[in-house]
Amino acid sequence: MSSVNLKRKKQTNAQMSEVMDDFDRFEFFFATHWKKIVAVAVIAVLAVAAYCTVSYISDKNKQAAALAFTQAKTIQEYEAAVKEYSDAPGWVYLKMGVLYMEDGKYDQAAENLQKAAADQTVPEIQWRAQLNLATLDEVRGNFATAASAFEDIAKSRREPGTAGFALEAYCAAVRNHLAAKQNAQAAELIKEADEFLSSLTEQEQQMFPGVKMMLASLRSEVATAK
C-alpha cells in the first residue's frame, strides 16, 4: 500500500471512529448491561464500514460525496449530503436511523434503517440495520413484534462471523417475549440460545465474555416469570 493510500485509510478510519462512538451511545441508551456484546458487534460492523468508505473514495468522481458523508455530524448535514449525492452507502442510512431514533423521530428512523437493511453491499451493515429496526419496535413498546423480529434474526444468522449478531438477537428476543408476557416462548428460546452458545468454539465464546452472564440473568427472569 502506498504512503498516500495508507494516510487516506488512516484518516478515514479516524472519521469512522465517531460513528462507532454514536453506536455505543445508542446501545447504552437502549440497555446498559448489554454494552459488551453490542460493542463487539458494532466494532465489526464499523470496521467493514471503514473499508467500504475507503473503497468508495477510490473513484475520483465520488470523492466529494464520500467526503461529505464522512464529515457529516448532524441529521441536517447528512440530509444535505444525501440530497446532493443520492448514491449514499448503506452505513450512512444506518447512521441517520440511529440519530433519528435518539431524537425520538421514529418514523424517520424506520425509513432510513429500512434503506440500510435493503442494501446488500455490506452484509454487516444490513444485519445491524435489521437489529436496529427490531430495537425500534421495542422502544415503541411493540414487544411481541420486536420479539418475533429478533427471533427471526437469531435463527437466521449462521454465516461465519455472525455469532455476535445471533447472540444479541437471542437475548433481545427473550427479553421482549418476557415483556410481552409470552413466557413459554421465552423459556423455549433461552434453551435454544444456550445451545447455540455451546455450539461455538471456545475461541468464539471468548469473544463474548458477557453473554453467559446475560443469559443467566434472563434465565432467572424466565424461571420467575408469571
Tab-separated table of C-alpha atoms in Angstrom:
chain	number	residue	atom	x	y	z
A	1	MET	CA	0.000	0.000	0.000
A	2	SER	CA	1.416	3.398	-0.970
A	3	SER	CA	2.030	6.002	1.706
A	4	VAL	CA	-0.736	8.166	0.212
A	5	ASN	CA	-3.276	5.369	0.359
A	6	LEU	CA	-2.146	4.432	3.857
A	7	LYS	CA	-2.578	8.010	5.025
A	8	ARG	CA	-6.023	8.195	3.420
A	9	LYS	CA	-7.068	4.939	5.089
A	10	LYS	CA	-5.922	6.196	8.495
A	11	GLN	CA	-7.856	9.440	8.030
A	12	THR	CA	-10.975	7.543	7.009
A	13	ASN	CA	-10.738	5.180	9.980
A	14	ALA	CA	-10.421	8.168	12.303
A	15	GLN	CA	-13.584	9.671	10.841
A	16	MET	CA	-15.420	6.388	11.230
A	17	SER	CA	-14.468	6.197	14.917
A	18	GLU	CA	-17.079	8.870	15.559
A	19	VAL	CA	-19.709	6.582	14.041
A	20	MET	CA	-18.573	3.847	16.433
A	21	ASP	CA	-18.963	6.203	19.383
A	22	ASP	CA	-22.506	7.038	18.307
A	23	PHE	CA	-23.427	3.366	18.101
A	24	ASP	CA	-22.022	2.835	21.579
A	25	ARG	CA	-24.208	5.663	22.902
A	26	PHE	CA	-27.246	4.194	21.176
A	27	GLU	CA	-26.750	0.772	22.687
A	28	PHE	CA	-26.066	2.272	26.126
A	29	PHE	CA	-29.279	4.281	25.823
A	30	PHE	CA	-31.133	1.099	24.990
A	31	ALA	CA	-29.813	-1.204	27.730
A	32	THR	CA	-26.653	-0.525	29.664
A	33	HIS	CA	-25.904	-4.096	30.676
A	34	TRP	CA	-25.801	-5.212	27.054
A	35	LYS	CA	-22.859	-2.982	26.236
A	36	LYS	CA	-20.136	-5.638	25.915
A	37	ILE	CA	-21.876	-7.896	23.426
A	38	VAL	CA	-23.104	-4.943	21.404
A	39	ALA	CA	-19.651	-3.366	21.337
A	40	VAL	CA	-18.184	-6.443	19.660
A	41	ALA	CA	-20.899	-6.473	17.016
A	42	VAL	CA	-20.676	-2.735	16.392
A	43	ILE	CA	-16.883	-2.726	16.105
A	44	ALA	CA	-17.113	-5.473	13.486
A	45	VAL	CA	-19.724	-3.511	11.550
A	46	LEU	CA	-17.749	-0.295	11.620
A	47	ALA	CA	-14.520	-1.956	10.550
A	48	VAL	CA	-16.329	-3.049	7.412
A	49	ALA	CA	-17.887	0.394	7.052
A	50	ALA	CA	-14.442	1.986	7.167
A	51	TYR	CA	-13.241	-0.326	4.412
A	52	CYS	CA	-16.376	0.458	2.435
A	53	THR	CA	-15.661	4.167	2.718
A	54	VAL	CA	-12.062	3.734	1.533
A	55	SER	CA	-13.306	1.794	-1.484
A	56	TYR	CA	-15.976	4.398	-2.079
A	57	ILE	CA	-13.489	7.274	-2.407
A	58	SER	CA	-11.205	5.357	-4.766
A	59	ASP	CA	-13.206	6.767	-7.660
A	60	LYS	CA	-12.340	10.453	-8.023
A	61	ASN	CA	-15.848	11.253	-9.244
A	62	LYS	CA	-17.216	10.023	-5.914
A	63	GLN	CA	-14.591	11.567	-3.671
A	64	ALA	CA	-16.647	14.670	-2.922
A	65	ALA	CA	-19.658	12.556	-1.970
A	66	ALA	CA	-17.607	10.313	0.308
A	67	LEU	CA	-16.067	13.344	1.983
A	68	ALA	CA	-19.488	14.876	2.582
A	69	PHE	CA	-20.807	11.643	4.093
A	70	THR	CA	-17.828	11.047	6.384
A	71	GLN	CA	-17.656	14.654	7.582
A	72	ALA	CA	-21.379	14.945	8.363
A	73	LYS	CA	-22.199	15.026	12.068
A	74	THR	CA	-25.812	16.170	12.363
A	75	ILE	CA	-29.053	14.997	10.806
A	76	GLN	CA	-29.191	18.195	8.790
A	77	GLU	CA	-25.700	17.621	7.400
A	78	TYR	CA	-26.482	14.027	6.496
A	79	GLU	CA	-29.755	15.001	4.838
A	80	ALA	CA	-27.992	17.695	2.821
A	81	ALA	CA	-25.276	15.262	1.723
A	82	VAL	CA	-27.798	12.602	0.696
A	83	LYS	CA	-29.820	15.190	-1.207
A	84	GLU	CA	-26.751	16.348	-3.123
A	85	TYR	CA	-25.197	12.904	-3.597
A	86	SER	CA	-28.042	10.413	-3.839
A	87	ASP	CA	-25.802	7.344	-4.096
A	88	ALA	CA	-25.176	7.036	-0.353
A	89	PRO	CA	-23.619	3.851	1.082
A	90	GLY	CA	-25.719	1.806	3.489
A	91	TRP	CA	-23.827	2.910	6.600
A	92	VAL	CA	-24.978	6.495	6.006
A	93	TYR	CA	-28.633	5.457	6.285
A	94	LEU	CA	-27.760	3.306	9.285
A	95	LYS	CA	-26.161	6.293	10.988
A	96	MET	CA	-29.115	8.536	10.134
A	97	GLY	CA	-31.518	5.949	11.502
A	98	VAL	CA	-29.671	5.907	14.816
A	99	LEU	CA	-29.606	9.707	15.040
A	100	TYR	CA	-33.321	9.967	14.295
A	101	MET	CA	-34.046	7.254	16.846
A	102	GLU	CA	-32.064	9.036	19.539
A	103	ASP	CA	-34.041	12.168	18.704
A	104	GLY	CA	-37.337	10.313	19.144
A	105	LYS	CA	-38.265	10.642	15.460
A	106	TYR	CA	-39.160	7.018	14.983
A	107	ASP	CA	-40.843	7.230	11.569
A	108	GLN	CA	-37.771	8.869	10.048
A	109	ALA	CA	-35.575	6.367	11.885
A	110	ALA	CA	-37.511	3.454	10.413
A	111	GLU	CA	-37.343	4.916	6.909
A	112	ASN	CA	-33.558	5.196	6.998
A	113	LEU	CA	-32.991	1.869	8.742
A	114	GLN	CA	-35.113	0.152	6.100
A	115	LYS	CA	-32.890	1.624	3.393
A	116	ALA	CA	-29.804	0.369	5.212
A	117	ALA	CA	-31.376	-3.067	5.677
A	118	ALA	CA	-32.133	-3.258	1.951
A	119	ASP	CA	-28.527	-2.505	0.975
A	120	GLN	CA	-26.774	-5.833	0.421
A	121	THR	CA	-23.398	-4.294	-0.442
A	122	VAL	CA	-22.004	-4.822	3.059
A	123	PRO	CA	-23.837	-7.641	4.901
A	124	GLU	CA	-22.709	-6.457	8.346
A	125	ILE	CA	-24.373	-3.082	7.778
A	126	GLN	CA	-27.538	-4.816	6.622
A	127	TRP	CA	-27.615	-7.101	9.671
A	128	ARG	CA	-27.045	-4.223	12.092
A	129	ALA	CA	-29.882	-2.286	10.448
A	130	GLN	CA	-32.190	-5.282	10.879
A	131	LEU	CA	-31.332	-5.451	14.580
A	132	ASN	CA	-31.924	-1.726	14.981
A	133	LEU	CA	-35.310	-1.990	13.270
A	134	ALA	CA	-36.307	-4.639	15.795
A	135	THR	CA	-34.992	-2.412	18.578
A	136	LEU	CA	-37.161	0.389	17.222
A	137	ASP	CA	-40.231	-1.810	17.737
A	138	GLU	CA	-39.110	-2.452	21.306
A	139	VAL	CA	-38.576	1.234	22.024
A	140	ARG	CA	-42.067	1.897	20.686
A	141	GLY	CA	-43.460	-0.706	23.082
A	142	ASN	CA	-44.331	-3.255	20.391
A	143	PHE	CA	-42.765	-6.089	22.365
A	144	ALA	CA	-44.397	-9.035	20.600
A	145	THR	CA	-43.431	-7.655	17.189
A	146	ALA	CA	-39.902	-6.967	18.388
A	147	ALA	CA	-39.603	-10.456	19.883
A	148	SER	CA	-40.621	-12.051	16.600
A	149	ALA	CA	-38.181	-9.913	14.609
A	150	PHE	CA	-35.293	-10.597	16.976
A	151	GLU	CA	-36.085	-14.314	16.990
A	152	ASP	CA	-36.048	-14.462	13.187
A	153	ILE	CA	-32.645	-12.758	13.152
A	154	ALA	CA	-31.273	-15.055	15.855
A	155	LYS	CA	-32.269	-18.183	13.962
A	156	SER	CA	-31.095	-16.977	10.557
A	157	ARG	CA	-27.601	-15.715	11.416
A	158	ARG	CA	-25.392	-18.739	10.892
A	159	GLU	CA	-22.856	-17.359	8.429
A	160	PRO	CA	-19.208	-17.172	9.549
A	161	GLY	CA	-18.657	-14.112	11.704
A	162	THR	CA	-22.321	-13.629	12.612
A	163	ALA	CA	-22.323	-15.218	16.074
A	164	GLY	CA	-22.377	-11.815	17.777
A	165	PHE	CA	-25.455	-10.746	15.829
A	166	ALA	CA	-27.213	-14.032	16.618
A	167	LEU	CA	-26.412	-13.879	20.340
A	168	GLU	CA	-27.553	-10.276	20.595
A	169	ALA	CA	-30.776	-11.188	18.820
A	170	TYR	CA	-31.383	-14.242	21.030
A	171	CYS	CA	-31.049	-12.210	24.208
A	172	ALA	CA	-33.212	-9.400	22.865
A	173	ALA	CA	-35.875	-11.857	21.708
A	174	VAL	CA	-36.080	-13.479	25.147
A	175	ARG	CA	-36.284	-10.077	26.799
A	176	ASN	CA	-39.127	-8.973	24.524
A	177	HIS	CA	-41.033	-12.237	24.894
A	178	LEU	CA	-40.945	-11.648	28.646
A	179	ALA	CA	-42.093	-8.046	28.213
A	180	ALA	CA	-44.970	-9.292	26.044
A	181	LYS	CA	-45.899	-11.886	28.700
A	182	GLN	CA	-45.022	-14.652	26.247
A	183	ASN	CA	-43.287	-16.669	28.918
A	184	ALA	CA	-43.465	-20.047	27.194
A	185	GLN	CA	-41.768	-18.665	24.095
A	186	ALA	CA	-39.134	-17.014	26.271
A	187	ALA	CA	-38.412	-20.295	28.074
A	188	GLU	CA	-38.088	-22.192	24.809
A	189	LEU	CA	-35.833	-19.590	23.246
A	190	ILE	CA	-33.473	-19.292	26.214
A	191	LYS	CA	-32.739	-23.006	25.821
A	192	GLU	CA	-32.041	-22.519	22.137
A	193	ALA	CA	-29.738	-19.602	22.947
A	194	ASP	CA	-27.806	-21.767	25.411
A	195	GLU	CA	-27.463	-24.487	22.796
A	196	PHE	CA	-26.253	-22.025	20.192
A	197	LEU	CA	-23.635	-20.594	22.533
A	198	SER	CA	-22.456	-24.108	23.398
A	199	SER	CA	-22.113	-24.922	19.694
A	200	LEU	CA	-19.498	-22.205	19.228
A	201	THR	CA	-15.815	-22.944	19.506
A	202	GLU	CA	-14.008	-21.972	22.688
A	203	GLN	CA	-12.281	-19.162	20.814
A	204	GLU	CA	-15.611	-17.810	19.568
A	205	GLN	CA	-17.128	-17.952	23.045
A	206	GLN	CA	-14.218	-15.939	24.414
A	207	MET	CA	-15.183	-13.105	22.068
A	208	PHE	CA	-18.422	-12.628	24.026
A	209	PRO	CA	-17.435	-12.777	27.719
A	210	GLY	CA	-20.635	-11.194	28.974
A	211	VAL	CA	-23.069	-13.452	27.155
A	212	LYS	CA	-23.155	-16.252	29.733
A	213	MET	CA	-23.860	-13.746	32.483
A	214	MET	CA	-26.633	-12.129	30.457
A	215	LEU	CA	-28.183	-15.470	29.618
A	216	ALA	CA	-28.040	-16.451	33.293
A	217	SER	CA	-29.861	-13.245	34.207
A	218	LEU	CA	-32.514	-13.865	31.561
A	219	ARG	CA	-32.826	-17.492	32.645
A	220	SER	CA	-33.577	-16.304	36.163
A	221	GLU	CA	-36.230	-13.924	34.839
A	222	VAL	CA	-37.786	-16.703	32.779
A	223	ALA	CA	-37.898	-19.004	35.811
A	224	THR	CA	-39.757	-16.432	37.915
A	225	ALA	CA	-41.997	-15.026	35.171
A	226	LYS	CA	-45.730	-15.207	35.765
